[in-house]
CSV table of C-alpha atoms in Angstrom, one decimal:
chain,number,residue,atom,x,y,z
A,43,MET,CA,-7.5,3.4,10.5
A,44,ARG,CA,-5.6,0.6,8.8
A,45,PRO,CA,-5.8,-0.8,5.3
A,46,GLY,CA,-9.0,-3.0,5.2
A,47,LEU,CA,-10.6,-0.8,7.9
A,48,ALA,CA,-11.0,2.3,5.7
A,49,LYS,CA,-13.3,2.9,2.7
A,50,ARG,CA,-12.0,5.4,0.2
A,51,ASN,CA,-14.5,7.3,-1.9
A,52,ASN,CA,-13.6,8.6,-5.4
A,53,TYR,CA,-15.8,10.9,-7.4
A,54,GLN,CA,-15.4,11.0,-11.2
A,55,TYR,CA,-16.9,13.8,-13.1
A,56,VAL,CA,-16.6,15.9,-16.3
A,57,SER,CA,-15.8,19.6,-16.1
A,58,ASP,CA,-16.2,22.3,-18.7
A,59,MET,CA,-12.8,24.1,-18.5
A,60,GLN,CA,-12.4,26.8,-21.2
A,61,SER,CA,-15.2,25.2,-23.1
A,62,ARG,CA,-13.4,21.8,-23.2
A,63,LEU,CA,-14.8,18.6,-21.9
A,64,THR,CA,-12.3,17.1,-19.5
A,65,SER,CA,-12.7,13.9,-17.5
A,66,ARG,CA,-11.3,13.8,-14.0
A,67,SER,CA,-11.3,11.5,-11.0
A,68,VAL,CA,-11.1,13.2,-7.5
A,69,PHE,CA,-10.4,11.6,-4.2
A,70,LEU,CA,-13.1,12.6,-1.6
A,71,CYS,CA,-12.3,11.1,1.8
A,72,PHE,CA,-11.5,8.1,3.9
A,73,ILE,CA,-14.4,6.6,5.9
A,74,ASP,CA,-13.9,4.2,8.9
A,75,CYS,CA,-15.9,1.1,8.3
A,76,SER,CA,-14.2,-1.1,10.9
A,77,ALA,CA,-17.4,-1.4,12.9
A,78,SER,CA,-19.1,-3.3,10.1
A,79,ARG,CA,-17.3,-4.7,7.0
A,80,ASN,CA,-20.3,-6.5,5.4
A,81,ALA,CA,-22.2,-5.2,2.5
A,82,ALA,CA,-24.6,-3.2,4.6
A,83,GLY,CA,-21.9,-1.5,6.6
A,84,ILE,CA,-19.9,-0.6,3.5
A,85,VAL,CA,-22.9,0.9,1.8
A,86,GLU,CA,-23.6,2.9,4.9
A,87,ALA,CA,-20.0,4.2,4.9
A,88,ILE,CA,-20.3,5.2,1.2
A,89,ASN,CA,-23.6,7.1,1.7
A,90,LYS,CA,-22.0,8.8,4.8
A,91,GLY,CA,-19.0,9.9,2.6
A,92,LEU,CA,-21.3,11.2,-0.1
A,93,GLU,CA,-23.4,13.1,2.4
A,94,MET,CA,-20.3,14.7,4.1
A,95,CYS,CA,-19.1,15.9,0.7
A,96,GLY,CA,-22.5,17.3,-0.3
A,97,LEU,CA,-23.0,14.8,-3.1
A,98,LYS,CA,-25.9,12.8,-1.7
A,99,HIS,CA,-28.5,14.1,-4.2
A,100,ILE,CA,-26.3,14.0,-7.3
A,101,PRO,CA,-27.4,11.1,-9.6
A,102,VAL,CA,-24.9,8.2,-9.7
A,103,VAL,CA,-24.5,6.7,-13.2
A,104,ALA,CA,-22.0,4.0,-12.4
A,105,GLN,CA,-20.0,2.2,-9.6
A,106,SER,CA,-16.8,0.3,-9.9
A,107,TYR,CA,-15.2,-2.2,-7.5
A,108,ASP,CA,-13.0,-5.3,-7.6
A,109,GLY,CA,-14.6,-8.8,-7.9
A,110,ALA,CA,-14.9,-9.6,-4.2
A,111,SER,CA,-18.3,-11.2,-3.4
A,112,VAL,CA,-19.1,-8.6,-0.8
A,113,MET,CA,-18.7,-5.9,-3.4
A,114,SER,CA,-19.9,-7.5,-6.6
A,115,GLY,CA,-22.7,-9.8,-5.3
A,116,HIS,CA,-25.8,-9.5,-7.5
A,117,VAL,CA,-28.2,-10.5,-4.7
A,118,SER,CA,-27.1,-8.5,-1.6
A,119,GLY,CA,-23.6,-7.2,-2.5
A,120,VAL,CA,-22.6,-3.6,-2.3
A,121,GLN,CA,-23.3,-2.9,-6.0
A,122,GLN,CA,-26.9,-4.3,-5.7
A,123,ARG,CA,-27.6,-2.3,-2.5
A,124,ILE,CA,-26.4,0.9,-4.2
A,125,LYS,CA,-28.8,0.2,-7.1
A,126,GLU,CA,-31.7,0.2,-4.6
A,127,THR,CA,-31.2,4.0,-4.1
A,128,HIS,CA,-29.4,4.7,-7.4
A,129,PRO,CA,-31.1,2.4,-10.0
A,130,TYR,CA,-29.1,3.8,-12.9
A,131,ALA,CA,-25.7,3.0,-11.2
A,132,VAL,CA,-24.4,0.2,-13.5
A,133,TYR,CA,-21.7,-2.0,-11.9
A,134,VAL,CA,-18.4,-2.0,-13.7
A,135,HIS,CA,-16.0,-4.8,-12.6
A,136,CYS,CA,-12.5,-3.2,-12.5
A,137,MET,CA,-11.0,-3.9,-15.9
A,138,ALA,CA,-7.4,-4.1,-14.5
A,139,HIS,CA,-8.6,-6.6,-11.9
A,140,LYS,CA,-10.3,-8.7,-14.5
A,141,LEU,CA,-7.2,-8.8,-16.7
A,142,ASN,CA,-5.2,-9.9,-13.6
A,143,LEU,CA,-7.7,-12.8,-13.2
A,144,VAL,CA,-7.1,-13.7,-16.8
A,145,LEU,CA,-3.4,-13.7,-16.2
A,146,MET,CA,-3.8,-15.9,-13.1
A,147,GLU,CA,-5.7,-18.5,-15.1
A,148,CYS,CA,-2.9,-18.4,-17.8
A,149,CYS,CA,-0.3,-19.1,-15.1
A,150,ALA,CA,-2.1,-22.1,-13.9
A,151,VAL,CA,-2.8,-23.7,-17.3
A,152,ASN,CA,-0.3,-26.7,-16.9
A,153,ARG,CA,2.5,-28.0,-14.7
A,154,SER,CA,5.3,-26.6,-16.7
A,155,VAL,CA,4.1,-23.0,-16.2
A,156,LYS,CA,3.4,-23.7,-12.5
A,157,THR,CA,6.9,-25.2,-12.0
A,158,PHE,CA,8.4,-22.3,-13.9
A,159,LEU,CA,6.8,-19.7,-11.6
A,160,ASN,CA,7.7,-21.7,-8.5
A,161,VAL,CA,11.3,-21.8,-9.6
A,162,ILE,CA,11.4,-18.0,-10.0
A,163,ASP,CA,9.8,-17.6,-6.6
A,164,LYS,CA,12.4,-19.9,-5.1
A,165,LEU,CA,15.2,-17.9,-6.9
A,166,TYR,CA,14.0,-14.8,-5.2
A,167,SER,CA,14.1,-16.3,-1.7
A,168,VAL,CA,17.6,-17.8,-2.3
A,169,PHE,CA,19.2,-14.6,-3.7
A,170,ALA,CA,17.5,-12.4,-1.1
A,171,GLU,CA,19.9,-13.9,1.4
A,172,PRO,CA,22.7,-11.2,1.8
A,173,SER,CA,25.7,-13.4,0.9
A,174,ASN,CA,24.0,-14.9,-2.1
A,175,HIS,CA,22.8,-11.4,-3.2
A,176,HIS,CA,26.4,-10.1,-3.0
A,177,ARG,CA,27.6,-13.1,-5.1
A,178,PHE,CA,24.8,-12.3,-7.7
A,179,ILE,CA,25.9,-8.7,-7.9
A,180,GLU,CA,29.6,-9.6,-8.3
A,181,MET,CA,28.7,-12.2,-11.0
A,182,GLN,CA,26.8,-9.5,-13.0
A,183,LYS,CA,29.8,-7.2,-12.7
A,184,SER,CA,32.1,-9.9,-14.0
A,185,LEU,CA,29.8,-10.5,-17.0
A,186,ASN,CA,29.4,-6.7,-17.7
A,187,LEU,CA,25.6,-6.9,-17.1
A,188,LYS,CA,23.5,-4.1,-15.8
A,189,GLN,CA,22.9,-4.7,-12.1
A,190,THR,CA,19.4,-5.7,-11.2
A,191,GLU,CA,17.5,-7.7,-8.7
A,192,ILE,CA,15.4,-10.8,-9.0
A,193,ILE,CA,11.8,-9.7,-8.5
A,194,GLN,CA,9.4,-12.0,-6.7
A,195,PRO,CA,6.2,-12.8,-8.7
A,196,SER,CA,3.1,-11.4,-7.0
A,197,GLU,CA,-0.6,-12.0,-7.3
A,198,THR,CA,-1.6,-8.5,-6.4
A,199,ARG,CA,1.2,-6.3,-7.9
A,200,TRP,CA,0.3,-6.9,-11.5
A,201,ALA,CA,3.5,-5.5,-13.1
A,202,TYR,CA,5.7,-7.9,-11.1
A,203,LYS,CA,5.0,-10.9,-13.1
A,204,TRP,CA,6.5,-9.5,-16.3
A,205,ARG,CA,9.3,-7.8,-14.4
A,206,SER,CA,10.3,-11.0,-12.6
A,207,VAL,CA,10.3,-13.1,-15.8
A,208,ASN,CA,12.2,-10.4,-17.7
A,209,SER,CA,14.8,-10.1,-14.9
A,210,VAL,CA,15.5,-13.9,-15.1
A,211,LYS,CA,15.7,-13.8,-18.9
A,212,THR,CA,18.1,-10.8,-19.1
A,213,HIS,CA,20.4,-12.2,-16.3
A,214,TYR,CA,20.1,-15.9,-17.0
A,215,SER,CA,23.8,-16.3,-17.4
A,216,ALA,CA,24.6,-14.6,-14.1
A,217,ILE,CA,22.0,-16.7,-12.3
A,218,ILE,CA,23.3,-19.9,-13.8
A,219,GLY,CA,26.9,-19.0,-12.9
A,220,CYS,CA,26.0,-18.3,-9.3
A,221,LEU,CA,24.0,-21.5,-9.0
A,222,ARG,CA,26.9,-23.5,-10.4
A,223,GLU,CA,29.2,-22.1,-7.8
A,224,MET,CA,26.8,-22.6,-5.0
A,225,SER,CA,26.2,-26.3,-6.0
A,226,ASP,CA,29.6,-27.3,-4.7
A,227,GLU,CA,29.4,-29.8,-1.9
A,228,GLY,CA,29.7,-28.2,1.5
A,229,ASP,CA,28.1,-24.9,0.6
A,230,LYS,CA,25.2,-23.9,2.8
A,231,TRP,CA,22.9,-23.5,-0.3
A,232,SER,CA,24.2,-26.5,-2.3
A,233,VAL,CA,20.9,-28.4,-2.1
A,234,GLU,CA,18.7,-25.5,-3.2
A,235,ALA,CA,21.2,-24.4,-5.8
A,236,SER,CA,21.6,-27.9,-7.3
A,237,GLY,CA,17.8,-28.2,-7.7
A,238,LEU,CA,17.4,-24.8,-9.2
A,239,TYR,CA,20.3,-25.4,-11.6
A,240,ALA,CA,18.7,-28.6,-12.7
A,241,HIS,CA,15.4,-26.9,-13.4
A,242,MET,CA,16.8,-23.9,-15.2
A,243,THR,CA,18.9,-25.9,-17.6
A,244,ARG,CA,15.8,-27.9,-18.8
A,245,MET,CA,14.2,-27.1,-22.1
A,246,SER,CA,10.8,-26.7,-20.5
A,247,PHE,CA,12.1,-23.9,-18.3
A,248,ILE,CA,13.9,-22.1,-21.2
A,249,THR,CA,10.8,-22.4,-23.3
A,250,CYS,CA,8.6,-20.9,-20.6
A,251,VAL,CA,11.1,-18.0,-20.2
A,252,ILE,CA,10.8,-17.1,-23.9
A,253,VAL,CA,7.0,-17.7,-24.3
A,254,LEU,CA,5.8,-16.1,-21.0
A,255,GLU,CA,8.1,-13.1,-21.3
A,256,ASP,CA,6.7,-12.4,-24.8
A,257,ILE,CA,3.1,-12.8,-23.6
A,258,LEU,CA,3.5,-11.0,-20.2
A,259,ARG,CA,5.1,-8.0,-21.9
A,260,VAL,CA,2.0,-7.4,-24.0
A,261,ILE,CA,-0.3,-7.9,-21.0
A,262,HIS,CA,1.9,-5.5,-19.0
A,263,VAL,CA,1.4,-2.7,-21.5
A,264,THR,CA,-2.3,-3.3,-21.4
A,265,HIS,CA,-2.4,-3.3,-17.6
A,266,LYS,CA,-0.6,0.0,-17.4
A,267,ALA,CA,-3.0,1.6,-19.9
A,268,LEU,CA,-6.0,0.3,-18.0
A,269,GLN,CA,-4.7,1.8,-14.8
A,270,SER,CA,-4.3,5.3,-16.4
A,271,SER,CA,-6.6,7.9,-14.9
A,272,SER,CA,-7.2,9.4,-18.3
A,273,CYS,CA,-8.4,6.1,-19.9
A,274,THR,CA,-12.1,6.1,-20.9
A,275,LEU,CA,-14.4,3.1,-20.9
A,276,SER,CA,-14.4,2.9,-24.7
A,277,GLU,CA,-10.6,3.0,-24.8
A,278,ALA,CA,-10.6,0.1,-22.2
A,279,ALA,CA,-12.9,-2.0,-24.4
A,280,ALA,CA,-10.7,-1.3,-27.4
A,281,LEU,CA,-7.6,-2.3,-25.5
A,282,THR,CA,-9.0,-5.6,-24.5
A,283,ASP,CA,-10.3,-6.2,-28.1
A,284,ASN,CA,-6.8,-5.5,-29.4
A,285,LEU,CA,-5.3,-7.9,-26.8
A,286,LYS,CA,-7.6,-10.7,-27.9
A,287,ALA,CA,-6.8,-10.0,-31.6
A,288,HIS,CA,-3.1,-10.1,-30.9
A,289,PHE,CA,-3.2,-13.5,-29.1
A,290,LYS,CA,-5.4,-15.0,-31.8
A,291,SER,CA,-2.8,-13.9,-34.4
A,292,GLN,CA,-0.1,-15.5,-32.3
A,293,ARG,CA,-1.6,-19.0,-32.9
A,294,GLN,CA,-0.2,-19.0,-36.4
A,295,ALA,CA,2.4,-21.7,-37.3
A,296,ASP,CA,5.1,-19.2,-38.3
A,297,THR,CA,4.8,-17.4,-35.0
A,298,TRP,CA,5.6,-20.6,-33.1
A,299,SER,CA,8.5,-21.3,-35.5
A,300,ASN,CA,10.0,-17.9,-34.7
A,301,MET,CA,9.4,-18.5,-31.0
A,302,TRP,CA,11.2,-21.9,-31.1
A,303,GLY,CA,14.0,-20.3,-33.0
A,304,SER,CA,14.3,-17.7,-30.2
A,305,VAL,CA,14.4,-20.6,-27.7
A,306,LYS,CA,17.3,-22.3,-29.5
A,307,GLN,CA,19.2,-19.0,-29.9
A,308,PHE,CA,18.8,-18.3,-26.2
A,309,CYS,CA,20.3,-21.7,-25.4
A,310,ARG,CA,23.3,-21.0,-27.7
A,311,ASP,CA,23.8,-17.5,-26.3
A,312,ASN,CA,24.0,-18.9,-22.7
A,313,ASN,CA,26.1,-22.0,-23.5
A,314,VAL,CA,23.2,-24.4,-22.9
A,315,PRO,CA,23.2,-27.5,-25.1
A,316,VAL,CA,20.7,-27.0,-27.9
A,317,PRO,CA,18.3,-29.9,-28.6
A,318,GLY,CA,18.7,-31.1,-32.2
A,319,ASP,CA,22.2,-29.7,-32.6
A,320,ALA,CA,24.6,-32.6,-33.2
A,321,ASP,CA,22.2,-34.9,-31.5
A,322,VAL,CA,22.9,-33.2,-28.2
A,323,GLU,CA,20.0,-32.9,-25.7
A,324,CYS,CA,19.6,-30.3,-23.0
A,325,GLN,CA,20.0,-32.6,-20.0
A,326,THR,CA,21.5,-32.1,-16.6
A,327,PRO,CA,24.5,-34.3,-16.2
A,328,GLY,CA,25.2,-36.7,-13.4
A,329,PRO,CA,22.9,-37.5,-10.5
A,330,LEU,CA,20.8,-34.3,-11.2
A,331,ALA,CA,19.3,-35.8,-14.4
A,332,PRO,CA,15.6,-36.3,-14.0
A,333,LYS,CA,14.4,-39.9,-13.6
A,334,ARG,CA,12.4,-41.5,-16.4
A,335,LYS,CA,8.8,-41.6,-15.4
A,336,ARG,CA,6.2,-44.3,-16.2
A,337,VAL,CA,4.2,-43.5,-19.2
A,338,THR,CA,0.5,-43.0,-18.5
A,339,LYS,CA,-2.2,-43.4,-21.1
A,340,PRO,CA,-5.9,-42.3,-21.1
A,341,PRO,CA,-8.4,-45.2,-20.3
A,342,THR,CA,-9.5,-47.1,-23.4
A,343,SER,CA,-13.1,-46.4,-22.4
A,344,LEU,CA,-12.5,-42.8,-23.5
A,345,ASP,CA,-11.3,-43.7,-27.0
A,346,SER,CA,-14.7,-42.7,-28.5
A,347,PHE,CA,-14.8,-39.4,-26.7
A,348,LEU,CA,-13.3,-36.0,-27.2
A,349,VAL,CA,-11.3,-35.3,-24.0
A,350,THR,CA,-11.2,-31.5,-23.4
A,351,THR,CA,-9.5,-31.5,-20.0
A,352,THR,CA,-6.5,-33.1,-18.4
A,353,LEU,CA,-6.6,-36.6,-16.8
A,354,GLY,CA,-3.9,-36.0,-14.3
A,355,GLN,CA,-1.0,-36.9,-16.5
A,356,ARG,CA,2.0,-34.8,-17.3
A,357,GLU,CA,2.4,-33.4,-20.8
A,358,THR,CA,2.6,-36.2,-23.4
A,359,ASP,CA,2.4,-36.4,-27.1
A,360,GLU,CA,-0.3,-38.0,-29.1
A,361,SER,CA,1.1,-41.5,-28.7
A,362,GLY,CA,1.2,-41.1,-24.9
A,363,ALA,CA,5.0,-40.9,-24.7
A,364,GLN,CA,6.7,-38.2,-22.6
A,365,MET,CA,7.9,-35.2,-24.6
A,366,SER,CA,11.6,-35.2,-25.4
A,367,GLN,CA,13.7,-32.1,-25.0
A,368,SER,CA,13.8,-31.5,-28.8
A,369,ASP,CA,10.1,-32.1,-29.5
A,370,THR,CA,9.1,-28.7,-30.9
A,371,ALA,CA,5.6,-29.9,-31.8
A,372,GLY,CA,5.1,-31.2,-28.2
A,373,TYR,CA,6.0,-27.9,-26.7
A,374,GLN,CA,3.7,-26.1,-29.1
A,375,GLN,CA,0.8,-28.4,-28.4
A,376,HIS,CA,1.2,-28.8,-24.6
A,377,LEU,CA,2.7,-25.4,-23.6
A,378,TYR,CA,2.3,-22.6,-26.1
A,379,LEU,CA,-1.1,-23.2,-27.5
A,380,PRO,CA,-2.8,-24.0,-24.1
A,381,VAL,CA,-1.5,-20.7,-22.7
A,382,LEU,CA,-2.8,-18.8,-25.7
A,383,ASP,CA,-6.1,-20.6,-25.7
A,384,THR,CA,-6.6,-20.0,-22.0
A,385,LEU,CA,-5.9,-16.2,-22.5
A,386,ILE,CA,-8.3,-16.0,-25.4
A,387,ASN,CA,-11.1,-17.9,-23.7
A,388,GLU,CA,-10.8,-16.1,-20.4
A,389,LEU,CA,-10.7,-12.7,-22.2
A,390,ASP,CA,-13.9,-13.7,-24.0
A,391,ARG,CA,-15.6,-14.9,-20.9
A,392,ARG,CA,-14.7,-12.1,-18.5
A,393,PHE,CA,-14.8,-9.1,-20.8
A,394,THR,CA,-18.5,-9.4,-21.6
A,395,GLY,CA,-21.8,-8.2,-20.2
A,396,GLU,CA,-23.5,-4.9,-19.7
A,397,SER,CA,-20.3,-2.8,-19.0
A,398,ILE,CA,-18.7,-3.9,-22.3
A,399,GLU,CA,-21.9,-3.1,-24.2
A,400,LEU,CA,-21.8,0.4,-22.6
A,401,ALA,CA,-18.1,0.7,-23.4
A,402,ARG,CA,-18.8,0.0,-27.1
A,403,ALA,CA,-21.7,2.5,-27.0
A,404,CYS,CA,-19.3,5.1,-25.6
A,405,GLY,CA,-17.0,4.5,-28.6
A,406,ALA,CA,-20.0,5.1,-30.9
A,407,VAL,CA,-20.7,8.4,-29.1
A,408,PHE,CA,-17.1,9.6,-29.7
A,409,LYS,CA,-17.4,8.7,-33.4
A,410,CYS,CA,-21.0,10.2,-33.7
A,411,GLN,CA,-22.4,6.8,-34.9
A,412,LYS,CA,-26.1,6.8,-34.1
A,413,LYS,CA,-26.6,3.0,-34.6
A,414,GLY,CA,-24.2,2.1,-31.8
A,415,ILE,CA,-25.5,4.3,-28.9
A,416,GLU,CA,-28.7,2.5,-28.1
A,417,PRO,CA,-27.5,0.9,-24.9
A,418,LEU,CA,-26.6,4.3,-23.4
A,419,VAL,CA,-29.8,5.9,-24.6
A,420,GLN,CA,-32.0,3.2,-23.3
A,421,ARG,CA,-30.4,3.2,-19.8
A,422,TYR,CA,-29.7,7.0,-19.2
A,423,ALA,CA,-32.0,9.0,-21.5
A,424,GLN,CA,-34.7,9.4,-18.8
A,425,LEU,CA,-32.2,10.2,-16.0
A,426,LEU,CA,-30.3,12.8,-18.0
A,427,LYS,CA,-33.3,14.1,-19.9
A,428,ILE,CA,-31.9,13.4,-23.3
A,429,HIS,CA,-34.1,13.5,-26.4
A,430,PRO,CA,-33.1,10.6,-28.6
A,431,LEU,CA,-34.3,12.2,-31.9
A,432,LEU,CA,-32.6,15.6,-31.2
A,433,LEU,CA,-29.5,13.7,-30.1
A,434,GLY,CA,-29.3,12.0,-33.5
A,435,ALA,CA,-29.7,15.4,-35.3
A,436,GLU,CA,-26.9,16.9,-33.2
A,437,MET,CA,-24.6,14.0,-34.0
A,438,ASP,CA,-25.3,14.5,-37.7
A,439,LEU,CA,-24.4,18.1,-37.6
A,440,VAL,CA,-21.2,17.5,-35.6
A,441,LYS,CA,-20.2,14.7,-37.9
A,442,ALA,CA,-20.8,16.9,-41.0
A,443,SER,CA,-18.5,19.6,-39.5
A,444,ALA,CA,-15.6,17.2,-39.2
A,445,VAL,CA,-13.2,17.0,-42.2
A,446,ALA,CA,-11.8,13.6,-41.2
A,447,PRO,CA,-13.4,10.9,-39.0
A,448,VAL,CA,-14.7,12.5,-35.8
A,449,ALA,CA,-12.1,12.6,-33.0
A,450,LEU,CA,-12.5,13.4,-29.4
A,451,GLU,CA,-10.4,16.6,-29.8
A,452,HIS,CA,-12.8,17.8,-32.5
A,453,LEU,CA,-15.7,17.1,-30.2
A,454,ARG,CA,-14.1,19.1,-27.4
A,455,LYS,CA,-13.7,22.1,-29.6
A,456,THR,CA,-17.1,21.9,-31.4
A,457,VAL,CA,-19.7,20.6,-28.9
A,458,LYS,CA,-20.9,23.4,-26.6
A,459,LYS,CA,-23.5,23.0,-23.9
A,460,GLU,CA,-25.7,25.7,-25.4
A,461,SER,CA,-25.6,24.5,-29.0
A,462,TYR,CA,-25.6,20.8,-28.6
A,463,PRO,CA,-27.2,20.1,-25.2
A,464,ASN,CA,-28.1,16.4,-25.8
A,465,LEU,CA,-24.8,15.4,-27.3
A,466,TYR,CA,-23.0,17.4,-24.6
A,467,LYS,CA,-24.8,15.3,-21.9
A,468,MET,CA,-24.0,12.1,-23.8
A,469,LEU,CA,-20.3,13.0,-24.0
A,470,GLN,CA,-20.3,13.9,-20.3
A,471,LEU,CA,-21.7,10.4,-19.6
A,472,ALA,CA,-19.3,8.6,-21.9
A,473,LEU,CA,-16.3,10.3,-20.2
A,474,THR,CA,-17.6,9.8,-16.7
A,475,LEU,CA,-18.3,6.0,-16.8
A,476,PRO,CA,-15.4,4.4,-14.9
A,477,ILE,CA,-13.2,1.6,-16.1
A,478,GLY,CA,-12.0,0.4,-12.7
A,479,SER,CA,-10.9,1.1,-9.1
A,480,ALA,CA,-7.1,1.3,-9.7
A,481,THR,CA,-7.1,5.1,-9.3
A,482,SER,CA,-8.9,5.0,-6.0
A,483,GLU,CA,-6.7,2.2,-4.7
A,484,ARG,CA,-3.7,4.4,-5.1
A,485,SER,CA,-5.0,6.3,-2.1
A,486,PHE,CA,-3.9,3.5,0.2
A,487,SER,CA,-0.3,4.2,-0.8
A,488,ALA,CA,-0.9,7.8,0.2
A,489,MET,CA,-2.5,6.6,3.5
A,490,ARG,CA,0.6,4.8,4.5
A,491,ARG,CA,2.7,7.9,3.8
A,492,ILE,CA,0.5,10.2,5.8
A,493,ARG,CA,-0.6,8.0,8.8
A,494,ASN,CA,2.7,6.5,9.8
A,495,TRP,CA,4.0,5.5,13.3
A,496,LEU,CA,4.8,9.1,14.1
A,497,ARG,CA,1.2,10.2,13.5
A,498,SER,CA,-0.6,7.1,15.0
A,499,THR,CA,-3.0,9.2,17.1
A,500,MET,CA,-4.2,11.4,14.3
A,501,GLY,CA,-8.0,11.8,14.1
A,502,GLY,CA,-10.0,10.6,11.2
A,503,THR,CA,-11.2,14.1,10.1
A,504,ARG,CA,-7.7,15.6,10.0
A,505,PHE,CA,-6.3,12.5,8.4
A,506,SER,CA,-8.9,12.6,5.6
A,507,SER,CA,-8.3,16.3,5.0
A,508,LEU,CA,-4.5,15.8,4.8
A,509,ALA,CA,-5.1,12.9,2.4
A,510,VAL,CA,-7.1,15.2,0.1
A,511,LEU,CA,-4.3,17.8,0.1
A,512,HIS,CA,-1.7,15.2,-0.6
A,513,ILE,CA,-3.5,13.1,-3.3
A,514,GLU,CA,-4.9,16.1,-5.2
A,515,ASP,CA,-1.5,17.9,-5.2
A,516,ASP,CA,-2.2,19.5,-8.6
A,517,ILE,CA,-5.1,21.4,-7.1
A,518,THR,CA,-3.2,22.1,-3.8
A,519,ALA,CA,-0.3,23.7,-5.8
A,520,GLN,CA,-2.7,26.4,-7.0
A,521,LEU,CA,-3.5,27.5,-3.4
A,522,SER,CA,-1.9,30.7,-2.0
A,523,PRO,CA,-0.2,30.2,1.4
A,524,GLU,CA,-0.6,33.9,2.1
A,525,GLY,CA,-4.3,33.7,1.5
A,526,ILE,CA,-4.6,30.7,3.8
A,527,VAL,CA,-2.7,32.6,6.6
A,528,ASP,CA,-5.0,35.6,6.1
A,529,VAL,CA,-8.2,33.4,6.5
A,530,TYR,CA,-6.7,31.8,9.6
A,531,ALA,CA,-5.8,35.1,11.1
A,532,GLU,CA,-9.2,36.7,10.5
A,533,ARG,CA,-11.2,34.0,12.3
A,534,LYS,CA,-10.3,35.3,15.8
A,535,LYS,CA,-7.6,37.0,17.8
A,536,ARG,CA,-5.2,34.5,19.3
A,537,ARG,CA,-2.5,36.8,20.7
A,538,LEU,CA,-2.6,37.0,24.5
A,539,LEU,CA,-2.0,40.3,26.3
A,540,LEU,CA,0.5,39.8,29.1
A,541,ASN,CA,0.9,42.5,31.8
């Protein structure tokens, strides 16, 4: 059972432990779906897993996958086929996956950003070579820097984008020093080192380092929060709203002024000529200096139109001239603002729909606000047998019992199943609705640890059972080994009598 040939099933529920509502996601099993990996085959595997675990007749209120068409298709995808048997199972596109799609759009906004990421990727391949890696480590020691590695940007490992940019920023001087040494004629890597040195000493690269490191750092924090197993759907919606508000506030003029000041200070700290200081421009000397390119202008037929997309030209100012190294307004207009606008627009476009409406309704439930819970009541009242009028009355009573604004901790202490049955069910629902598939995808890491080359002939049933024991280690730790031995010994006599 290899990655891609196995379907993992996770079950999220709310338990009442010591009269406290607690949300928990539990790994169920691995199901082999190698025979049929289309939507019908995957749905059959999911139903088989639910039946094996005795959950076939439990109502399903939500389902969460990534954005692959076979999973998210609204005509014949997995989520639509699941709704045929579980009509209340709303589809939630994994929030962490959606944020990664937003980030991918941001990284493809213009050529400067694409070139910047290509340079970092090439840096990784160059310094991954053992001799160059040793040279890089020695350079860090000579500069009294903390030893680190250049991390390759990745489309699937979401934290790697910020970590790769941050490693280049913090060890820029060591990287430049190594590239300068490797640029000597006759060195094996002189051609690659000369090109990378030319790119890394340009103002566009340094500006991208400062701008993208600041943006990716905030996205990295949000990504980690969205992957948390304790994060609720309402918290996920609040995180994305806060992220959009932050990027909108970054469009202010003083923010860019501070950013440009950081760019110039970074140049001074790393002995790179600062544009605008004593009329010195940040250029690569000698034959490595970039050639002057022909200026391209939009067609005159478009003079009366508002052009909202690129026409194939490189970044230019309003007059059509190429941006100079010291053109702060040009970098703001053609690099900084397009990145922010892409992030804001993609966040608005992707984080909308039914799941976001339900997320805000969950937030209203936690605050006991009757006006905001309509989406949840309309969809799930019949399934969960919730009386809307009694629900409102229970919310009024709980809200009146709170000294400060209602908090989740107060609800856990106050709301009991016997006293507030309707609100209790609504809180169960709000805590159960998933935010994504990041938690279940961690099971693939466990799968690689359990089913390695020493256990390649392990059967599917044993493998799935071992995966449950390993993944749910907090529950496994509560088991008594002596009790397990006793149960095993009581099943039948295994000792042979030898004459």
